[in-house]
């Protein structure tokens, strides 16, 4: 293990973080509690042996055979110019060392259609193999974005494919993916990579900076080459070459360095600037998720990206962060009421029994906990079972339909009674039509004000 850890130099400037190296886990036997220990400190994580659970062979031959005639747009990693080609013409160059002058990449593929529709077999294989599924799957109960309503326009968190040629590791080239910062957490799995010249397995070189180094990193970029408007990280216009990385170390900042091989997953916390350079031609698939551990970093990046959009004039609020938090709270509130009557839904007791007399107190406490983002109800051991029961697609939902309808009707009457009483006692203030759902909170808000208050 010590020999493996030598590949991951200690990042400088992490006084508040307990981990000197990137933690490495095997997917075999990996428990969420093991993963959460470093992840809760904002440290990237590597998970190995994904190929032992990832079904299928997803090399260039598969995409040539299945999608060869499909038109795609590829980008030159150095000039950022684009060109039209086909899947076959792009992937046929993979693994050929003496082929071309341009370093091309096919990123964010497919660009518009849903991944599950475009690549259904690969989508299923990815979803079934992604480590820590409760956290990183699109439907993971600990993924806050998974609580978006099924009939809503949910944010597109992937998965997407990232395919790129090798880039020389020198001071003249700029890698496969330039320095940037994601608004959400992400997991990136390498599916295939060409071999090195010596025949050994190839890899992709990652530099991931801790969120605590962002301020110093921004100043450094402005001093060493960034002259455009906006944010030097969010502009995604710079790549830190070996020479610049050595110079940055004199400022007290050094990144985590990861060599990602086929069958390995890299977890990147929200708010951590990072860049990637393929040392060989490689095929990767990545997906975003929103964990409670890094929600403050996500909120900070959301604010930064808003200013970046104002300065640059382009970009969208893809995440819908505050809307996502609103739906998460609504979902957890509903779960809390089900938790308050465990005999009905978990043990399978009397389906006509009434909720405990203290259910309102329990619900109020759970709602306050959910809003504090410190003791979410979703961390309870029975969460997955509760989540399945709450899911409209759960096959066993019909068993408790009568009881669920009864509880929802009772909750609806209680809420109507409470709101009617509050409305009759409130001062008339046109436009402020929303009351705070937190018990004992007497505020009245318009829609935007309520979201900001929450």
mmCIF file of N, CA and C in Angstrom, residues 2 22 138 163 232 244 406:
data_model
loop_
_atom_site.group_PDB
_atom_site.id
_atom_site.type_symbol
_atom_site.label_atom_id
_atom_site.label_comp_id
_atom_site.label_asym_id
_atom_site.label_seq_id
_atom_site.Cartn_x
_atom_site.Cartn_y
_atom_site.Cartn_z
ATOM 1 N N UNK A 2 1.990 1.221 0.719
ATOM 2 C CA UNK A 2 2.866 2.384 0.764
ATOM 3 C C UNK A 2 3.396 2.724 -0.619
ATOM 4 N N UNK A 22 -4.446 10.901 -1.559
ATOM 5 C CA UNK A 22 -5.754 10.536 -2.076
ATOM 6 C C UNK A 22 -6.109 9.153 -1.550
ATOM 7 N N UNK A 138 -27.895 8.442 -10.180
ATOM 8 C CA UNK A 138 -28.878 9.484 -10.462
ATOM 9 C C UNK A 138 -30.097 9.358 -9.575
ATOM 10 N N UNK A 163 -13.968 11.439 -24.481
ATOM 11 C CA UNK A 163 -13.040 10.642 -25.261
ATOM 12 C C UNK A 163 -11.987 11.568 -25.867
ATOM 13 N N UNK A 232 -10.658 33.467 -13.755
ATOM 14 C CA UNK A 232 -9.632 32.688 -14.461
ATOM 15 C C UNK A 232 -9.832 31.177 -14.385
ATOM 16 N N UNK A 244 4.457 25.615 -14.699
ATOM 17 C CA UNK A 244 3.576 26.452 -13.880
ATOM 18 C C UNK A 244 3.245 25.776 -12.548
ATOM 19 N N UNK A 406 -54.764 7.915 3.120
ATOM 20 C CA UNK A 406 -55.333 8.387 4.394
ATOM 21 C C UNK A 406 -54.394 9.384 5.068
#
